[in-house]
Structure formats: C-alpha cells, structure tokens
Amino acid sequence: MTQSDQYNFAYLDEQTKRMIRRALLKGLAIPGYQVPFASREMPMPYGWGTGGVQVSAACLTPEDTLKVIDQGADDTTNAVSIRKFFERTAGVATTEHTPDASLIQTRHRIPETPLTQDQILVYQVPIPEPLRFLEPRETETRKMHELQEYGLMHVRLYEDIAQHGHIATAYAYPVRVEGRYVMDPSPIPKFDNPKLGDCPAIQLFGAGREQRIYALPPYTQVVSLDFDDHPFDPSKADHDCALCGAADSYLDEVIVDDRGGRIFVCSDTDYCAGRRAETGGPE
Amino acid sequence: MNAPGASPPDPRSIWTKKKMMIELNGVGKSFTLHNQGGTEIPVLAGAELSVAPGECVALTGASGAGKSTLMRMIYGNYRTQAGSIRVGGVDVTAAAPREILRLRREGLGYISQFLRVVPRVPTVAVVAEPLLQLGRPRDQALDVARGLLHRLNIPERLWDLSPTTFSGGEQQRVNIARGFAHAYPALLLDEPTASLDAVNRAVVLEMIAEAKARGAAILGIFHDVAARDAVCDRAVDVGAFTPGAVQ
Amino acid sequence: MTPLLQVTGLSKHYGARIGCAGVAFDLYPGEVLGIVGESGSGKSTLLNCLAGHLTPDRGQVLFDTRADGLRDTVTMSEPERRMLARTDWAFVHQNPRDGLRMGVSAGGNVGERLMAVGGRHYGRIRDTATDWLGRVEIAADRIDDRPSAFSGGMQQRLQIARNLVTGPRLVFMDEPTGGLDVSVQARLLDLLRGLVREMGLSAILVTHDLAVVRLLADRLMVMKSGHVVEAGLTDQVLDDPQHPYTQLLVSSVLQM
C-alpha cells in the first residue's frame, strides 16, 4: 500500500513531530522523567493509544517496518486499526513478526522475543503518574519526584501485603529507574518488568490524554520496588502454553466451551506461532 | 528520652541550704481592670516576709486582705508589680516561665483549695503526676500515690476513678496527696484542712509536721485556729501590707 | 540549655492586611507553648509560617537541627525543610482528614513516615505501627481498617500516631481537639500530655479553647490583629491577665 496524498507522512505535521521529538530526546536524557508535551487531537478516542500513536508517528521513517500489538496479539481491533492507520498515512511496511520490526507499538505487553539495538518499543500509557492514586495533586506529585520523596509508593505496596498477604499488584507495577525516578511502566503485567531493565532497544512511553512522554534509553537500570521481607516476584501462571508448550511465556486464560473448559495459551501470538512453526506442534 | 526533669538533681542546685527559703522584700500588687474604665485596685504594698527551712509560717488577716493573692504571687501565678520574691534563690517576679516551671516541679509545692485535673484521669495517676513530671519510674510513682491515698483514707475502690465526681472533702484530700507526693523544699498551703473531718484533719497536720521535720519551709493560710496553733511557728498579718496602712 | 526554636521579628502580610507581625519567642526542649486568640487574630498564619507551610515576609525561625545546630528554616532549601517536616517535626491538623490518607489503612498511615525515611522491611514497619496504635489506644485488630471507618476521636488519635512514629522533637498542633465531643477531648488531652512528657516533646499549640491551653501548655501567647499582646506562664496569663484584650478574652469564657 502507498501513502495517501491527502495526509502528511505519518499523519502529523512536521512541526508537531519536531515538538514530540524534542520531548522524546529530553525523556531519553532523563530516564523515567515525565516530559510534558502538547498532545494533539488524533482521529481516535483517548484510551485507544493516542499517546503511543503520536510517539510512533514522530519516530517513523519511510524505511521502517511497523508491528502493532495489543495485549500481545497482532490481530485484535486496536492493533489492527493502528496498523491500518499507519499503512494509510505513512505507507510503511508492516509485520507481525517481532524480529522483522524496527518499531513496535504496544499496549500492555513486551514481546517475548528479546529485542535488539535496532528496535524501538513504543508503549501506550493511560496514566503516567505512579503516585496518582495516593496523591491526587499534580503539583504535589511533581514535587515528590523532584525531591525523590517516594515513601508513598511503598505505602501502596504495604497496603497490598496488609490486605492480601503478598504484593498483589499484578500490572503497572512501579519501578525505580537508575536509582532516580519512580516510573509507571504502563499496564504491562509484572511478569514483563524484568525485561524493562538492561534492554538493548529504546523504550518510549506516550500518554496522549495526560500529555506526558517518558523514556528508557538502551541498557537502563530498572528495579521493581519491593520490601526486604517481600521481594519482587514476577510470577507466572502455573501452566505451559496449551498450543506451543512454552514454559517461559506470559499466558492468557481462554474459555473454550460452554462447560467451563479452559486452556492457557501464550499472550504473545507471534511468539506462539513461531514456536509452533519451528516444532511442528498442533495448529 | 530526655523527659524534662529526668536528670538527677544537680549538686549545685538552687536547693542547697539557704538561710531563708522564701523571702519577700517590698512586694506590691495592684490589679488594673482595663475593661472597667481602667480602674486600678491596689491590693498589697511593702510586703516583707521570710520563711526558713523547717519553719511553718501562717498568713493571717481579714477576708480580702490579700492572703491568697500573696500566695499566688509567690507561686508565680499572679504577677508582682513591685519588690522581689525569692524562693530558694529564684526571683519569681523576674524569672523566665521555664525557670518558674522548674521551680514548681522541683522546689515549690502549692496545695490550693481547688482541684484542677484533666477529666477521666484516674485519681492515682493525678496524685502520681508530680513524680512523673520529675521523671520517676511509673510504678514507683504509683506506689507513692497509693500510699498517700491510703493514708488520707480515700477508699481504694475510688483510686481508678477520676476525682472530678468526688465529694468536696475527697477532692481536697486528693489535692493534698498530690501536693505531698514530692518532698518539696518549700510548700504553700491554702486552707489545707478546710473541709476535712477530725480524723483526716489530724492526718494532714501530721503530714505537715513531718514535712517541717525534714526541713521544708511552709507558708500557710489556716482559718482553723487549732490547726494553725498545732503546726505554725509564727504568724504574719497580711493586713499590715494593705496599701495605705503601711505608713 | 539551648532553645529548640528561636523566632525573631516574624512577619507575614497578605497584601496590605497583617497576617502576623513582629513575633518573637524562644521554645525550649520539652516546653509546650500555647497560642490563643480569636478567629483572624493571626495564630494560624503564625503556626503555618513556623511549620514552613507559609513563607514569612520578614524574620527568622531558627531550629536546632540534629546535624548542624541552629538553622534558619525560612532560608533553608525546600528539600531540607521537607525532610525536617517528616522527621523532626510533626503537624497535627484540626481536621484529621487533612492529616491522614483516608484511602489508606491505619497501619499504612502510621507506616508512611517510616517508609518515607527508608523503612523497607514490611514486618518491622507493621510491628512499629501496631505498637503506636496501642500507644494511642486504638485496638491492634483495627490496623487494616481505613480511617473512614473510625470515629472522629480515633481519627485524631491515628493522626497523632502517624505524626509521632518517627520520634519528632517539635509538634505543631492546630486546634487538635476542635470538633470533638467534650468527653473525647478530655481523653485526647490526657493522651497528648502523656506523650509530650514521655517523649520530651516540644509543642506549639494553636487553639481558641482556654481550657485546653490551661491543661496542655506551659506558656501562652495571646494574639490580636496579628500581634502578640501578652505572653507568659499559662496560668499567670489566664489568672492575672495584664492586657485589656486578654482580660476581655478570659472574662468572656462561660463558667460552669
């Protein structure tokens, strides 16, 4: 498919992309710091990835190959429409195959296949402020970041243990970046948290409604918060993938019939399909 | 924790033997009622008085002569307009609040006619309070308090109740027990036996005699003449300090 | 003994209006200072200037810090001031909702200050929180309940525990017994008195309730129109007031 004449390359005008790139560079220079940016109206509702789309649009070049995933899958509505959007407005090549992509926009997952230095991972972020739910005042949370007053983050984890006996936060699990900023990794499962740190790819986070961008440059130190006597545990469902047999991937629970029958399958559809193609497992 | 008064008594303390424990020189007092046209009421002038360790002095004079006012001035509760009031080396008329507080904690006791306590606090804790303020261990302070309550015939079933609901005589005795919990070197007594029966009156007089024997300087107001005669070495007529009566 | 707090020439104006002016006093370790005055007299402005919530226009607030001795908290950097605010200082608000996190359990509320200064052991934080709930007479089995399930008196006691858990040396109290029933007030006053004595705390207590200052404060400052009109020993100021305004204030109290 080729680029439509009615749009700028990748939809946004050059001045807007310039503004976003400046925010991205600042974010990369100060890992984990939330950079305000002038988020634009996009032709999709807030909550559908407007932040991620703007970051992707500012990063795409005609030579890029784009992959879009939603909860690990390439074939869900959100992933399909964003992929189509860029096919139409940027004319870039698209793929579902992780190693072939140069830019991956994601909602709520990090691909299982290890990323490389040649890749950019763009996260869609609903709420960028990890302190929000305990301290609603933005003026106060910015001050807390400035002065590294992060005791409140542990209050959240304390409450978890007090109520559930363990840290029950399973996604959007807060992390400390390079010993400085506390960051919300977007609603990825905590299973993915270990992949955030020391990652060869550039990781960019865009929150459209909240007008914030933040970033992790390659090989950044990222530590999940915890207590000495309740250490961080990425945890994983106690099953193997019913389709590819993988024991090391993040699984979705799928109801398969009306009698309550259920199976666990890889949430990363590309990873699962790749393994099945290799081993000739069940289709 | 460095609770106030927790440190052991300083050997160079203000309580080293003084010839006079309480000493008043040329003391004058007047009240100015600003909200009643600035009326000035002179109460005392040229008051001279001293009490030596081991001595008990009675303040006498007609009602309204200023006996209680003078006591309150010595305690630092009322301000003094003229002269000096020295208690164990501290000039109460010029001392900073915290010096007066220290004086009250360590050196100068005052048993008034009124019991003023935080509601809900048990009687035994009220009595132990002066010792706790000095940093004494809690169980030790409570032991002393129980002994005093027992001696003053407060029934044991009342010890854990607040004294706010007690009868006048019981409240008076709780007040006395609290005033005697710490062995103050100087003691002010305002009608200590006023509403007591014969038995308890005798106990209080005995306690005053014991305090004298250990060297306390005591200044008291006693309307009860027999009680006054029993414990006081001499009397000072406050009427002599009435303004205008001096010259 | 050196004062814990030395205040000189402290003034704060709101435009042309005086918040407080020319306030000066020393506060020594273990002392409780009461500040009384009617609404609008400047007592809350003064308290907020002292606690670093407001920046005064003029004057010094010297605090005897543990590390560096006397430091002017008005001119020190904000991070330092905020560090003081969550370690050596405590602030008890009139409305517990202003001083508590209503969406966080009682244990979390007490533990927050411990975590803020680096506490990272859940078990120890919880033990300390349990101990402090006991000290303010809240049953241990309420540790996981939210303050919204507590009575007004309990909320206020929880706020006190949350503030005192890091062993501060100076407590600011803004009408701590306001809005509580008389019987609950008495219990709270007794508790505060005990804690002040046991921990050797210094406190600055703002209230319009003369009975409260009589029971809690060693010394008293009377404020009117932003100025301190009279200061001294609490019972001296209340029983033998010298200034016309203090006389009016004292004579206005209903006798029971």
PDB file of N, CA and C in Angstrom, chain A residues 62-117:
ATOM      1  N   PRO A  62      10.156   6.396   6.324  1.00  0.00           N
ATOM      2  CA  PRO A  62       9.590   5.543   5.248  1.00  0.00           C
ATOM      3  C   PRO A  62      10.227   4.158   5.206  1.00  0.00           C
ATOM      4  N   GLU A  63      11.455   4.011   5.715  1.00  0.00           N
ATOM      5  CA  GLU A  63      12.155   2.716   5.646  1.00  0.00           C
ATOM      6  C   GLU A  63      11.755   1.783   6.780  1.00  0.00           C
ATOM      7  N   ASP A  64      10.994   2.280   7.763  1.00  0.00           N
ATOM      8  CA  ASP A  64      10.681   1.466   8.932  1.00  0.00           C
ATOM      9  C   ASP A  64       9.705   0.333   8.613  1.00  0.00           C
ATOM     10  N   THR A  65       9.799  -0.697   9.450  1.00  0.00           N
ATOM     11  CA  THR A  65       8.810  -1.771   9.416  1.00  0.00           C
ATOM     12  C   THR A  65       8.091  -1.762  10.763  1.00  0.00           C
ATOM     13  N   LEU A  66       6.764  -1.669  10.703  1.00  0.00           N
ATOM     14  CA  LEU A  66       5.968  -1.455  11.910  1.00  0.00           C
ATOM     15  C   LEU A  66       5.250  -2.727  12.341  1.00  0.00           C
ATOM     16  N   LYS A  67       5.253  -2.940  13.671  1.00  0.00           N
ATOM     17  CA  LYS A  67       4.431  -4.003  14.256  1.00  0.00           C
ATOM     18  C   LYS A  67       3.598  -3.363  15.358  1.00  0.00           C
ATOM     19  N   VAL A  68       2.327  -3.732  15.446  1.00  0.00           N
ATOM     20  CA  VAL A  68       1.467  -3.200  16.498  1.00  0.00           C
ATOM     21  C   VAL A  68       0.833  -4.368  17.245  1.00  0.00           C
ATOM     22  N   ILE A  69       0.972  -4.352  18.579  1.00  0.00           N
ATOM     23  CA  ILE A  69       0.335  -5.417  19.360  1.00  0.00           C
ATOM     24  C   ILE A  69      -0.539  -4.813  20.449  1.00  0.00           C
ATOM     25  N   ASP A  70      -1.576  -5.564  20.772  1.00  0.00           N
ATOM     26  CA  ASP A  70      -2.469  -5.165  21.844  1.00  0.00           C
ATOM     27  C   ASP A  70      -2.610  -6.375  22.751  1.00  0.00           C
ATOM     28  N   GLN A  71      -2.173  -6.276  24.009  1.00  0.00           N
ATOM     29  CA  GLN A  71      -2.173  -7.409  24.936  1.00  0.00           C
ATOM     30  C   GLN A  71      -1.408  -8.588  24.330  1.00  0.00           C
ATOM     31  N   GLY A  72      -0.375  -8.291  23.547  1.00  0.00           N
ATOM     32  CA  GLY A  72       0.446  -9.354  22.989  1.00  0.00           C
ATOM     33  C   GLY A  72      -0.016  -9.843  21.636  1.00  0.00           C
ATOM     34  N   ALA A  73      -1.245  -9.470  21.224  1.00  0.00           N
ATOM     35  CA  ALA A  73      -1.790 -10.027  19.986  1.00  0.00           C
ATOM     36  C   ALA A  73      -1.735  -8.999  18.855  1.00  0.00           C
ATOM     37  N   ASP A  74      -1.443  -9.490  17.644  1.00  0.00           N
ATOM     38  CA  ASP A  74      -1.385  -8.628  16.465  1.00  0.00           C
ATOM     39  C   ASP A  74      -2.748  -8.470  15.813  1.00  0.00           C
ATOM     40  N   ASP A  75      -3.712  -9.314  16.221  1.00  0.00           N
ATOM     41  CA  ASP A  75      -4.949  -9.390  15.453  1.00  0.00           C
ATOM     42  C   ASP A  75      -6.163  -8.875  16.199  1.00  0.00           C
ATOM     43  N   THR A  76      -5.955  -8.102  17.272  1.00  0.00           N
ATOM     44  CA  THR A  76      -7.107  -7.519  17.964  1.00  0.00           C
ATOM     45  C   THR A  76      -7.456  -6.177  17.333  1.00  0.00           C
ATOM     46  N   THR A  77      -8.664  -5.696  17.606  1.00  0.00           N
ATOM     47  CA  THR A  77      -9.185  -4.495  16.961  1.00  0.00           C
ATOM     48  C   THR A  77      -8.214  -3.325  17.031  1.00  0.00           C
ATOM     49  N   ASN A  78      -7.751  -3.066  18.246  1.00  0.00           N
ATOM     50  CA  ASN A  78      -6.886  -1.918  18.465  1.00  0.00           C
ATOM     51  C   ASN A  78      -5.613  -2.021  17.644  1.00  0.00           C
ATOM     52  N   ALA A  79      -5.001  -3.206  17.653  1.00  0.00           N
ATOM     53  CA  ALA A  79      -3.760  -3.407  16.910  1.00  0.00           C
ATOM     54  C   ALA A  79      -4.001  -3.269  15.420  1.00  0.00           C
ATOM     55  N   VAL A  80      -5.080  -3.874  14.959  1.00  0.00           N
ATOM     56  CA  VAL A  80      -5.369  -3.842  13.513  1.00  0.00           C
ATOM     57  C   VAL A  80      -5.624  -2.415  13.051  1.00  0.00           C
ATOM     58  N   SER A  81      -6.407  -1.640  13.822  1.00  0.00           N
ATOM     59  CA  SER A  81      -6.734  -0.301  13.324  1.00  0.00           C
ATOM     60  C   SER A  81      -5.531   0.633  13.350  1.00  0.00           C
ATOM     61  N   ILE A  82      -4.674   0.495  14.348  1.00  0.00           N
ATOM     62  CA  ILE A  82      -3.493   1.372  14.362  1.00  0.00           C
ATOM     63  C   ILE A  82      -2.540   0.985  13.230  1.00  0.00           C
ATOM     64  N   ARG A  83      -2.418  -0.314  13.010  1.00  0.00           N
ATOM     65  CA  ARG A  83      -1.552  -0.761  11.914  1.00  0.00           C
ATOM     66  C   ARG A  83      -2.076  -0.213  10.595  1.00  0.00           C
ATOM     67  N   LYS A  84      -3.381  -0.298  10.399  1.00  0.00           N
ATOM     68  CA  LYS A  84      -4.009   0.210   9.160  1.00  0.00           C
ATOM     69  C   LYS A  84      -3.799   1.714   9.029  1.00  0.00           C
ATOM     70  N   PHE A  85      -3.924   2.389  10.190  1.00  0.00           N
ATOM     71  CA  PHE A  85      -3.777   3.850  10.204  1.00  0.00           C
ATOM     72  C   PHE A  85      -2.411   4.254   9.634  1.00  0.00           C
ATOM     73  N   PHE A  86      -1.360   3.559  10.071  1.00  0.00           N
ATOM     74  CA  PHE A  86      -0.027   3.931   9.588  1.00  0.00           C
ATOM     75  C   PHE A  86       0.243   3.408   8.181  1.00  0.00           C
ATOM     76  N   GLU A  87      -0.369   2.292   7.824  1.00  0.00           N
ATOM     77  CA  GLU A  87      -0.243   1.827   6.430  1.00  0.00           C
ATOM     78  C   GLU A  87      -0.766   2.916   5.506  1.00  0.00           C
ATOM     79  N   ARG A  88      -1.874   3.542   5.933  1.00  0.00           N
ATOM     80  CA  ARG A  88      -2.539   4.509   5.084  1.00  0.00           C
ATOM     81  C   ARG A  88      -1.857   5.879   5.106  1.00  0.00           C
ATOM     82  N   THR A  89      -1.383   6.299   6.308  1.00  0.00           N
ATOM     83  CA  THR A  89      -0.841   7.659   6.409  1.00  0.00           C
ATOM     84  C   THR A  89       0.671   7.722   6.229  1.00  0.00           C
ATOM     85  N   ALA A  90       1.375   6.609   6.411  1.00  0.00           N
ATOM     86  CA  ALA A  90       2.832   6.633   6.256  1.00  0.00           C
ATOM     87  C   ALA A  90       3.303   5.686   5.160  1.00  0.00           C
ATOM     88  N   GLY A  91       2.476   4.753   4.814  1.00  0.00           N
ATOM     89  CA  GLY A  91       2.841   3.817   3.770  1.00  0.00           C
ATOM     90  C   GLY A  91       4.001   2.915   4.147  1.00  0.00           C
ATOM     91  N   VAL A  92       4.266   2.754   5.466  1.00  0.00           N
ATOM     92  CA  VAL A  92       5.399   1.917   5.861  1.00  0.00           C
ATOM     93  C   VAL A  92       5.022   0.444   5.764  1.00  0.00           C
ATOM     94  N   ALA A  93       6.047  -0.372   5.704  1.00  0.00           N
ATOM     95  CA  ALA A  93       5.829  -1.816   5.717  1.00  0.00           C
ATOM     96  C   ALA A  93       5.388  -2.233   7.107  1.00  0.00           C
ATOM     97  N   THR A  94       4.569  -3.255   7.179  1.00  0.00           N
ATOM     98  CA  THR A  94       4.134  -3.753   8.484  1.00  0.00           C
ATOM     99  C   THR A  94       4.450  -5.234   8.584  1.00  0.00           C
ATOM    100  N   THR A  95       4.519  -5.696   9.803  1.00  0.00           N
ATOM    101  CA  THR A  95       4.804  -7.109  10.037  1.00  0.00           C
ATOM    102  C   THR A  95       4.158  -7.545  11.343  1.00  0.00           C
ATOM    103  N   GLU A  96       3.996  -8.848  11.493  1.00  0.00           N
ATOM    104  CA  GLU A  96       3.563  -9.374  12.785  1.00  0.00           C
ATOM    105  C   GLU A  96       4.723 -10.059  13.478  1.00  0.00           C
ATOM    106  N   HIS A  97       5.839 -10.129  12.784  1.00  0.00           N
ATOM    107  CA  HIS A  97       6.983 -10.904  13.235  1.00  0.00           C
ATOM    108  C   HIS A  97       7.941  -9.994  14.000  1.00  0.00           C
ATOM    109  N   THR A  98       8.092 -10.228  15.274  1.00  0.00           N
ATOM    110  CA  THR A  98       8.866  -9.326  16.138  1.00  0.00           C
ATOM    111  C   THR A  98      10.269  -9.027  15.608  1.00  0.00           C
ATOM    112  N   PRO A  99      11.070 -10.043  15.250  1.00  0.00           N
ATOM    113  CA  PRO A  99      12.449  -9.733  14.823  1.00  0.00           C
ATOM    114  C   PRO A  99      12.505  -8.874  13.561  1.00  0.00           C
ATOM    115  N   ASP A 100      11.443  -8.869  12.729  1.00  0.00           N
ATOM    116  CA  ASP A 100      11.462  -8.111  11.485  1.00  0.00           C
ATOM    117  C   ASP A 100      11.085  -6.646  11.671  1.00  0.00           C
ATOM    118  N   ALA A 101      10.509  -6.306  12.843  1.00  0.00           N
ATOM    119  CA  ALA A 101      10.012  -4.948  13.053  1.00  0.00           C
ATOM    120  C   ALA A 101      11.127  -4.035  13.524  1.00  0.00           C
ATOM    121  N   SER A 102      11.131  -2.782  13.001  1.00  0.00           N
ATOM    122  CA  SER A 102      12.078  -1.795  13.524  1.00  0.00           C
ATOM    123  C   SER A 102      11.397  -0.913  14.568  1.00  0.00           C
ATOM    124  N   LEU A 103      10.068  -0.797  14.488  1.00  0.00           N
ATOM    125  CA  LEU A 103       9.325  -0.045  15.505  1.00  0.00           C
ATOM    126  C   LEU A 103       8.099  -0.848  15.899  1.00  0.00           C
ATOM    127  N   ILE A 104       7.935  -1.076  17.193  1.00  0.00           N
ATOM    128  CA  ILE A 104       6.796  -1.846  17.688  1.00  0.00           C
ATOM    129  C   ILE A 104       5.987  -0.956  18.623  1.00  0.00           C
ATOM    130  N   GLN A 105       4.725  -0.749  18.283  1.00  0.00           N
ATOM    131  CA  GLN A 105       3.853  -0.052  19.237  1.00  0.00           C
ATOM    132  C   GLN A 105       3.083  -1.097  20.012  1.00  0.00           C
ATOM    133  N   THR A 106       3.046  -0.931  21.339  1.00  0.00           N
ATOM    134  CA  THR A 106       2.433  -1.972  22.150  1.00  0.00           C
ATOM    135  C   THR A 106       1.476  -1.404  23.181  1.00  0.00           C
ATOM    136  N   ARG A 107       0.477  -2.213  23.481  1.00  0.00           N
ATOM    137  CA  ARG A 107      -0.430  -1.917  24.582  1.00  0.00           C
ATOM    138  C   ARG A 107      -0.363  -3.086  25.544  1.00  0.00           C
ATOM    139  N   HIS A 108       0.151  -2.854  26.756  1.00  0.00           N
ATOM    140  CA  HIS A 108       0.083  -3.791  27.861  1.00  0.00           C
ATOM    141  C   HIS A 108       0.959  -5.043  27.752  1.00  0.00           C
ATOM    142  N   ARG A 109       1.951  -5.084  26.906  1.00  0.00           N
ATOM    143  CA  ARG A 109       2.867  -6.227  26.852  1.00  0.00           C
ATOM    144  C   ARG A 109       4.236  -5.802  26.329  1.00  0.00           C
ATOM    145  N   ILE A 110       5.253  -6.630  26.663  1.00  0.00           N
ATOM    146  CA  ILE A 110       6.545  -6.559  25.999  1.00  0.00           C
ATOM    147  C   ILE A 110       6.700  -7.896  25.278  1.00  0.00           C
ATOM    148  N   PRO A 111       7.077  -7.882  23.993  1.00  0.00           N
ATOM    149  CA  PRO A 111       7.176  -9.161  23.261  1.00  0.00           C
ATOM    150  C   PRO A 111       8.105 -10.137  23.976  1.00  0.00           C
ATOM    151  N   GLU A 112       7.793 -11.435  23.818  1.00  0.00           N
ATOM    152  CA  GLU A 112       8.624 -12.473  24.448  1.00  0.00           C
ATOM    153  C   GLU A 112       9.990 -12.553  23.769  1.00  0.00           C
ATOM    154  N   THR A 113      10.019 -12.407  22.454  1.00  0.00           N
ATOM    155  CA  THR A 113      11.284 -12.479  21.723  1.00  0.00           C
ATOM    156  C   THR A 113      12.168 -11.307  22.148  1.00  0.00           C
ATOM    157  N   PRO A 114      13.397 -11.572  22.592  1.00  0.00           N
ATOM    158  CA  PRO A 114      14.253 -10.474  23.055  1.00  0.00           C
ATOM    159  C   PRO A 114      14.432  -9.405  21.982  1.00  0.00           C
ATOM    160  N   LEU A 115      14.386  -8.142  22.387  1.00  0.00           N
ATOM    161  CA  LEU A 115      14.515  -7.027  21.455  1.00  0.00           C
ATOM    162  C   LEU A 115      15.994  -6.743  21.197  1.00  0.00           C
ATOM    163  N   THR A 116      16.249  -5.961  20.120  1.00  0.00           N
ATOM    164  CA  THR A 116      17.640  -5.674  19.741  1.00  0.00           C
ATOM    165  C   THR A 116      17.889  -4.174  19.716  1.00  0.00           C
ATOM    166  N   GLN A 117      19.142  -3.826  19.505  1.00  0.00           N
ATOM    167  CA  GLN A 117      19.537  -2.422  19.452  1.00  0.00           C
ATOM    168  C   GLN A 117      18.909  -1.690  18.269  1.00  0.00           C
TER     169      GLN A 117
END
